Coordinates of C-alpha atoms and ligand atoms in Angstrom, one line a residue:
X1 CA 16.3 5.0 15.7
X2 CA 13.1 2.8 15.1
X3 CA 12.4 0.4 12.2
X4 CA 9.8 1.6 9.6
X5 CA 8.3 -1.2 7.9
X6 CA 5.4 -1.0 4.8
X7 CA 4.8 -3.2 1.9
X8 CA 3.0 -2.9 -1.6
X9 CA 1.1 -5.4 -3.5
X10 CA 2.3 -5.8 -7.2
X11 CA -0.7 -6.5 -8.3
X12 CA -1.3 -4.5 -11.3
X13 CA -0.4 -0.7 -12.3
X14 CA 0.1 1.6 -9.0
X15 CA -2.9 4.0 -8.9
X16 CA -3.1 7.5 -8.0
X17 CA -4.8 6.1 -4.5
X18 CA -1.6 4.0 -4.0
X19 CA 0.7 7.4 -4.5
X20 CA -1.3 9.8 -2.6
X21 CA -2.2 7.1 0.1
X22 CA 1.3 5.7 0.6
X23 CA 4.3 5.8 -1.6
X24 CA 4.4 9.8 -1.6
X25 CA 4.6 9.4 2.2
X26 CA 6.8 6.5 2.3
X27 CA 9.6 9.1 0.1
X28 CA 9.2 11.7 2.7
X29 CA 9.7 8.8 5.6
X30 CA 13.3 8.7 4.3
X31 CA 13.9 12.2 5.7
X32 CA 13.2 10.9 9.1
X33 CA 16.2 9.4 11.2
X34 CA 14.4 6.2 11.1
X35 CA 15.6 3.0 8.9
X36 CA 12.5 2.0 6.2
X37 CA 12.3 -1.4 4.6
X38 CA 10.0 -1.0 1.6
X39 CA 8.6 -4.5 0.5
X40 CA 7.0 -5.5 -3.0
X41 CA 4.7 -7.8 -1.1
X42 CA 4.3 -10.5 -3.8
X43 CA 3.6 -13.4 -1.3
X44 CA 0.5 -11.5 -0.6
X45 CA -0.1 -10.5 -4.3
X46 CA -0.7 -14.5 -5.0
X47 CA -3.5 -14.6 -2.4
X48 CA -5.9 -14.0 -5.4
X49 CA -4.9 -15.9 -8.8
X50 CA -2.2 -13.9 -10.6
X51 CA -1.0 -15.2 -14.4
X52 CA 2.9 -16.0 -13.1
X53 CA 4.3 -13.6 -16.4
X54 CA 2.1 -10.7 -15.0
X55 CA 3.1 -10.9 -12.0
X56 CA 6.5 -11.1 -13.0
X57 CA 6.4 -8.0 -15.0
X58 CA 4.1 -6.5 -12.0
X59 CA 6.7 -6.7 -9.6
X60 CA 9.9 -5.0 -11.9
X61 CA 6.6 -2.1 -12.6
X62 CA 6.2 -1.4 -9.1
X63 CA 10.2 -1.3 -8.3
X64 CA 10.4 1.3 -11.2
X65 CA 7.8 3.3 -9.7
X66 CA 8.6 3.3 -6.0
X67 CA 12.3 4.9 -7.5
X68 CA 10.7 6.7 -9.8
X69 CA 8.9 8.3 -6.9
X70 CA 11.6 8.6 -5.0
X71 CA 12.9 5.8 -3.0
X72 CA 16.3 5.6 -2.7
X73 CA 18.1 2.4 -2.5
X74 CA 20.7 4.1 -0.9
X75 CA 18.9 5.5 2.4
X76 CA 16.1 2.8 1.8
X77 CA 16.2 -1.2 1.8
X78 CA 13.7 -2.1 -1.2
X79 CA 13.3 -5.9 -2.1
X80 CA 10.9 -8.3 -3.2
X81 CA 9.1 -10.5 -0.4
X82 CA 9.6 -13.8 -1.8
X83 CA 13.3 -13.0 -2.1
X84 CA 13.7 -13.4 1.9
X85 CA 12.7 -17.0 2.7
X86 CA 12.4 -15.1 6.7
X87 CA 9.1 -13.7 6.1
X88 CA 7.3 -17.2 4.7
X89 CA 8.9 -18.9 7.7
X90 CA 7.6 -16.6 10.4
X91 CA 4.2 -16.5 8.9
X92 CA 3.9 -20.3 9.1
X93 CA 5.0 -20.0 13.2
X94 CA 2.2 -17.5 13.4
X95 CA -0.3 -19.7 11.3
X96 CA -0.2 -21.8 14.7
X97 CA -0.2 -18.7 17.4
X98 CA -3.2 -16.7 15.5
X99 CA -6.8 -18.0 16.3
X100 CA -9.5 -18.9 13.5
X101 CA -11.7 -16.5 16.0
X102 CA -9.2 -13.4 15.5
X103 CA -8.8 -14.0 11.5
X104 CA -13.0 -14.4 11.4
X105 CA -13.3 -10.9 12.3
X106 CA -10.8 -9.1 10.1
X107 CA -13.2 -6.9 7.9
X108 CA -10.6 -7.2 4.9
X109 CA -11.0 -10.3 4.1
X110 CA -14.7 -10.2 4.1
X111 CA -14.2 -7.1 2.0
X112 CA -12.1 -9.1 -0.7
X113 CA -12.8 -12.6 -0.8
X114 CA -16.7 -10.8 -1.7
X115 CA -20.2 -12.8 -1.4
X116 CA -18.5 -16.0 -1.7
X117 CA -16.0 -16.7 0.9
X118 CA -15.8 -20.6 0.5
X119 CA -13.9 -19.9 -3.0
X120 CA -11.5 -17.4 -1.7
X121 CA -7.8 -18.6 -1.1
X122 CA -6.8 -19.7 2.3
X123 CA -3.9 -17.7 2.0
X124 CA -6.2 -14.5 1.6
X125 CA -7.8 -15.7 5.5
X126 CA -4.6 -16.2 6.7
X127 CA -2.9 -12.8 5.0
X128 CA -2.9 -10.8 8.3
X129 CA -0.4 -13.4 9.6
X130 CA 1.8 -12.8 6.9
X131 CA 1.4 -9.3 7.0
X132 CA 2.3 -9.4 10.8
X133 CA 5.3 -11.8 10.2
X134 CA 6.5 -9.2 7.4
X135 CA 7.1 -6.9 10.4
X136 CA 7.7 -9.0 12.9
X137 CA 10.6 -10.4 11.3
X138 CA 12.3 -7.1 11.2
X139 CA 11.3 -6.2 14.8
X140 CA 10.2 -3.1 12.8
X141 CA 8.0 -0.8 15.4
X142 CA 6.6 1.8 13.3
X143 CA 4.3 0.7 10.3
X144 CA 2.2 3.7 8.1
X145 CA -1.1 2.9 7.7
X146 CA -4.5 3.8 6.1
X147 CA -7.7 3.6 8.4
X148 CA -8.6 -0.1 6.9
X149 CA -5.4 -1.8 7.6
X150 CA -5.6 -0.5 11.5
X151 CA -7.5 -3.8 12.3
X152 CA -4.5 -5.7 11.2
X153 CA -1.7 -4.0 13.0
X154 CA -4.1 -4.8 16.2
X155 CA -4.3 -8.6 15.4
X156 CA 0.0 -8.3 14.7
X157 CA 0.0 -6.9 17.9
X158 CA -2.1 -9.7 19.3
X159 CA -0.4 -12.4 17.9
X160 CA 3.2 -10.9 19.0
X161 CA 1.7 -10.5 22.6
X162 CA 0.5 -14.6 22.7
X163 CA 4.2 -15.3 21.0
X164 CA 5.9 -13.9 23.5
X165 CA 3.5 -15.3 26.4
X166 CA 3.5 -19.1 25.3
X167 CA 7.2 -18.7 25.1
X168 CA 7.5 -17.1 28.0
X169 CA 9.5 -14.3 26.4
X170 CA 9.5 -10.1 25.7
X171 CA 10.9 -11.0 22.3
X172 CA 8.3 -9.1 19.9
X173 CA 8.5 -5.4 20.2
X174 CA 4.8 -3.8 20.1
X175 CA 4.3 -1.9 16.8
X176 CA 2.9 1.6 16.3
X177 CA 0.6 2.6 13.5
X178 CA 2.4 5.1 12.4
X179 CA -1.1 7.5 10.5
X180 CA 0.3 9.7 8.2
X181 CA -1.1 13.8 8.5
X182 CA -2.1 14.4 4.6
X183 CA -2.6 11.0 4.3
X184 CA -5.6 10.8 1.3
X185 CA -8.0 8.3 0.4
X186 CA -8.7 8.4 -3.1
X187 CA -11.9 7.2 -4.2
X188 CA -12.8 5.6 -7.3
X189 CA -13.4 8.0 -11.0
X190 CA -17.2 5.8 -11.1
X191 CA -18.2 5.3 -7.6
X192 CA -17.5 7.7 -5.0
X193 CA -17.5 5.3 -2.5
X194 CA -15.9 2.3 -3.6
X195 CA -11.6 2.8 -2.8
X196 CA -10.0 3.7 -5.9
X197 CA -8.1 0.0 -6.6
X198 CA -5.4 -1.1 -9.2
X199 CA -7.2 -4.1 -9.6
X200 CA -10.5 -3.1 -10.4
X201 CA -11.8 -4.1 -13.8
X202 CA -12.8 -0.9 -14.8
X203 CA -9.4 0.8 -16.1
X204 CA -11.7 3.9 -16.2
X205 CA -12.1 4.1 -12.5
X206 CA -9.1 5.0 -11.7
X207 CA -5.8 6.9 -12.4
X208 CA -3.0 4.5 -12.8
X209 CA 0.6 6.2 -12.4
X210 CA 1.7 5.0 -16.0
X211 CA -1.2 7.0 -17.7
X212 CA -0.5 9.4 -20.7
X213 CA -1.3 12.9 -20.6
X214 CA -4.1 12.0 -23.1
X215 CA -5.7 9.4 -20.6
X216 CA -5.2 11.3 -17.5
X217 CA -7.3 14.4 -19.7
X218 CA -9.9 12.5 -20.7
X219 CA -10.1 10.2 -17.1
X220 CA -10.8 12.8 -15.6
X221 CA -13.2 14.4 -18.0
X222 CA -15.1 11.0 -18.0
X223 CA -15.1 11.3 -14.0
X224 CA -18.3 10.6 -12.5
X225 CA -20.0 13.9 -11.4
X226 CA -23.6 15.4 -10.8
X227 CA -25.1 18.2 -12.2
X228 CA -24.9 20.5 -9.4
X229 CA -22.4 23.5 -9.2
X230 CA -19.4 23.4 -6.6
X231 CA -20.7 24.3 -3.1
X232 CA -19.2 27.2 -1.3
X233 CA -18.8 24.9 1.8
X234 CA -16.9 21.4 1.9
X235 CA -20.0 20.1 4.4
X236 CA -21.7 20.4 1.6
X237 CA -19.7 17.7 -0.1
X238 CA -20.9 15.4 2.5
X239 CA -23.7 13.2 0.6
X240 CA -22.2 14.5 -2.8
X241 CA -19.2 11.7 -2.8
X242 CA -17.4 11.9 -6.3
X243 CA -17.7 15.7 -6.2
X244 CA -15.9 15.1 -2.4
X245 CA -13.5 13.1 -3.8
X246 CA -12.4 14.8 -6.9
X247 CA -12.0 18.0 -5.0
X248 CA -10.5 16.2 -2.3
X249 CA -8.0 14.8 -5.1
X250 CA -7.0 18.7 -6.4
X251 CA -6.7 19.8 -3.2
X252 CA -3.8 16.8 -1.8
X253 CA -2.3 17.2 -5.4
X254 CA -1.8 20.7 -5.0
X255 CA -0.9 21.2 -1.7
X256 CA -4.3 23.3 -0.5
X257 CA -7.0 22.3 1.7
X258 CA -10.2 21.2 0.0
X259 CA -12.0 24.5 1.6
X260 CA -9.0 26.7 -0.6
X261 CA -10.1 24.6 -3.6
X262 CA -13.9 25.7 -2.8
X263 CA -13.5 28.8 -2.5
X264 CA -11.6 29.1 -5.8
X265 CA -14.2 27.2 -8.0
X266 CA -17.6 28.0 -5.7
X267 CA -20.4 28.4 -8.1
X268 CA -18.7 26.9 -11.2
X269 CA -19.8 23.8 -12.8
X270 CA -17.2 21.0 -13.6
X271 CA -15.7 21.8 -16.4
X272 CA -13.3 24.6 -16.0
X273 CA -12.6 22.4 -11.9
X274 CA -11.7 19.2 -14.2
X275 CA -9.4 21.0 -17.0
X276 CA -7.3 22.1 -14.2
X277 CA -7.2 19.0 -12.0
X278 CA -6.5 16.9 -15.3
X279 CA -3.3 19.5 -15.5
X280 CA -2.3 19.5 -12.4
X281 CA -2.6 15.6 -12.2
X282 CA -0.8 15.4 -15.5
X283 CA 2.2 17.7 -14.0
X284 CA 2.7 15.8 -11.4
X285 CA 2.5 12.2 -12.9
X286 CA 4.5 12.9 -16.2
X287 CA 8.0 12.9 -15.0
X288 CA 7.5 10.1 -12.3
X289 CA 5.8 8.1 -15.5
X290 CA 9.0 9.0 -17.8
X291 CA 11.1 8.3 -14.8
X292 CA 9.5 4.3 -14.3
X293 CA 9.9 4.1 -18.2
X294 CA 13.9 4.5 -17.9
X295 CA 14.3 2.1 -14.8
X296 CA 12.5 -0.3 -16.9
X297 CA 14.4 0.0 -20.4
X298 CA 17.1 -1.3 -18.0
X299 CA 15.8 -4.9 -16.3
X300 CA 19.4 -5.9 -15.0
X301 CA 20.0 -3.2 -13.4
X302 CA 16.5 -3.0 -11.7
X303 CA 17.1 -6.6 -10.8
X304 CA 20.1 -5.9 -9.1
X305 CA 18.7 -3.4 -7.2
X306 CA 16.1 -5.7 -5.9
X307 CA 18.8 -8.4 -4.9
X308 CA 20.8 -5.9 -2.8
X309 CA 18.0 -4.7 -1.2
X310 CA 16.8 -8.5 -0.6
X311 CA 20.4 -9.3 0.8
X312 CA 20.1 -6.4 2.8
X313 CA 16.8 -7.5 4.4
X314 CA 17.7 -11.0 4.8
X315 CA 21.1 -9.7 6.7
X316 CA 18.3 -8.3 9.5
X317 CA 15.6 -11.0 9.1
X318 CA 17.3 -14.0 9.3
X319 CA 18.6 -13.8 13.1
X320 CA 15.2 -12.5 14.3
X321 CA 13.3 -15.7 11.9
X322 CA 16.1 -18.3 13.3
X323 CA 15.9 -16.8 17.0
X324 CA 12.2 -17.0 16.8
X325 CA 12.1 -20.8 15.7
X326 CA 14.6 -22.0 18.3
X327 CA 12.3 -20.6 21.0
X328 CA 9.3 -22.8 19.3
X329 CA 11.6 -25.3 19.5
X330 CA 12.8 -26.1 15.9
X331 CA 16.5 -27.8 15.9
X332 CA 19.1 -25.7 14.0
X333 CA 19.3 -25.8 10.4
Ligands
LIG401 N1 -7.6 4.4 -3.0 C1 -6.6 4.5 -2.1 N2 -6.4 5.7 -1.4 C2 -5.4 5.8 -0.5 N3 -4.5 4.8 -0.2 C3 -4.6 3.7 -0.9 N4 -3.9 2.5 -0.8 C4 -4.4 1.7 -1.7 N5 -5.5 2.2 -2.4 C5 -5.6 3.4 -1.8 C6 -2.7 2.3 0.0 O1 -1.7 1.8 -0.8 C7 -0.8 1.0 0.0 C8 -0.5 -0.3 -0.8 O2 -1.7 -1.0 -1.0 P1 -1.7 -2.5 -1.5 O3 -1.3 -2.6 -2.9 O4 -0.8 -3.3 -0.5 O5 -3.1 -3.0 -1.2 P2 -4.5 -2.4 -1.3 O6 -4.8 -1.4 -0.2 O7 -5.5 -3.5 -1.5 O8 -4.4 -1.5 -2.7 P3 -5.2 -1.7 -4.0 O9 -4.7 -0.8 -5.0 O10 -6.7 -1.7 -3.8 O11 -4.7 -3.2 -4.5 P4 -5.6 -4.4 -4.9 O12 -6.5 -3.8 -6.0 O13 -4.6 -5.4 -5.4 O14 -6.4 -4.9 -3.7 C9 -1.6 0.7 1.3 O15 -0.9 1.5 2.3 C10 -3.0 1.2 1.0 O16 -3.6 1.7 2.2

């Protein structure tokens, strides 16, 4: 049995891009024989300014969701990451084992912190350390991953393989990216090539997992198209990218291939294509929407699921975290 570790940023409202991307997968994960530890990554939520009630309420939104999409408490550990005082102190140890040279070249960050880098957090540089201490501290070897976070499971790799040299040690395992078949990358409702995002500030742009029937409808009726008909041929999507992605959105949502979607709607202009996504959208997000909204009439108890699953992590963290400092030479605590 391997360790499956992935983590979610409660940064805002979970999109569509977050469900089809990752949480969808991360309920089917459960049916594997491996053990997944499911994180609300709110240590790494903070590397960009977040106001400390939002975040709060952020953090009991995503825990609703993840259940309401399916993760079970019972098969799966779920927790917050500031709960587990493990993952803070590992990142910290591999602060000092990462180079400036390695973190200069993660595309990510030069992707987020935007034009000007001098005003981004240092905790935004150094998230890829905290991201590899997050699995590092579980000795977790199998992590799911999108294309753009490949670069960082690499540099966790790296900065295991110099841990365990300096020290002299085999005490990091080597993780596997663990790339999900189906996985989709959802693209933004405005810009076909920007990634759909919870935190852009266009609430237009994308499809948030909390959206009404009404906003889903009318979302996707907004979506950005052009005026050409559906091609018979999904090459012929290619330089067409929010007619790729939309159709690339029906097809995942629906279970077809994006070439059974074209051949359905070849010909046909947008409107019929979008009444039917915005249904089939809207039947699928509905009942995982009125599920969140019942987790969250009941705070306590969504609380306490958080603290089991916290204890729970701790129970496997902690001896890795406490090993790992006595081998850098830390006295005991
Ligand atoms: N548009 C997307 N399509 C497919 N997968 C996506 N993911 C995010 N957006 C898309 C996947 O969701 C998981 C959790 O992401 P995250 O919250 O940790 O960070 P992110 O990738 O930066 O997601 P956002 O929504 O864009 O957050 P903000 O706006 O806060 O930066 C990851 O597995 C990610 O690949």
């Amino acid at each position: 049995m391997a360790r499956i570790f992935s983590g979610i940023q409660p940064t805002g409202i979970a999109t569509l891009g977050n469900y089809l991307g990752a949480l969808r997968n991360w309920v089917a994960l459960q049916e594997s024989e491996d053990e997944c530890i499911f994180c609300l990554v709110d240590l790494h939520a903070i590397t960009n300014f977040q106001e400390a009630a939002a975040l709060r309420e952020q953090t009991r939104q995503m825990a609703a969701l993840l259940l309401a999409c399916g993760i079970d408490p019972a098969r799966s550990i779920l927790f917050h990451q500031s709960a587990v005082s493990a993952h803070a102190r590992l990142a910290w140890i591999f602060n000092c084992v990462a180079r400036m040279g390695w973190l200069k070249r993660m595309t990510q960050f030069k992707d987020k912190a935007g034009r000007d880098q001098e005003a981004a957090s240092t905790g935004l540089f150094v998230y890829p350390n905290l991201m590899a201490a997050d699995i590092h501290a579980y000795h977790a070897t199998k992590v799911p991953v999108g294309d753009d976070q490949l670069q960082h499971l690499e540099l966790a790799n790296d900065i295991a393989e110099k841990f365990n040299h300096d020290f002299g040690v085999a005490f990091f395992p080597r993780i596997e990216p663990l790339v999900l078949k189906d996985s989709a990358r959802v693209m933004s409702l405005r810009d076909g090539t920007k990634k759909m995002s919870k935190s852009d500030p266009s609430d237009q742009s994308r499809i948030n997992m909390t959206d009404t029937a009404d906003m889903i409808d009318q979302k996707i009726r907004k979506a950005k198209t052009d005026p050409a008909p559906l091609p018979e041929h999904v090459h012929d999507l290619a330089s067409r990218p929010e007619a790729r992605n939309l159709v690339g959105i029906f097809a995942t949502i629906t279970g077809q291939t994006p070439h059974q979607v074209l051949h359905h709607f070849a010909g046909a202009g947008f409107g019929p294509f979008k009444t039917q996504l915005a249904e089939a959208l809207i039947a699928h997000i509905e009942p995982i929407s009125l599920r969140t909204r019942q987790y969250l009439d009941d705070p306590t108890a969504l609380d306490q699921i958080l603290k089991d699953g916290a204890h729970r992590a701790a129970a496997i963290a902690e001896p890795i975290v406490t090993e790992a400092e006595r081998l850098v030479g830390f006295l005991s605590r």
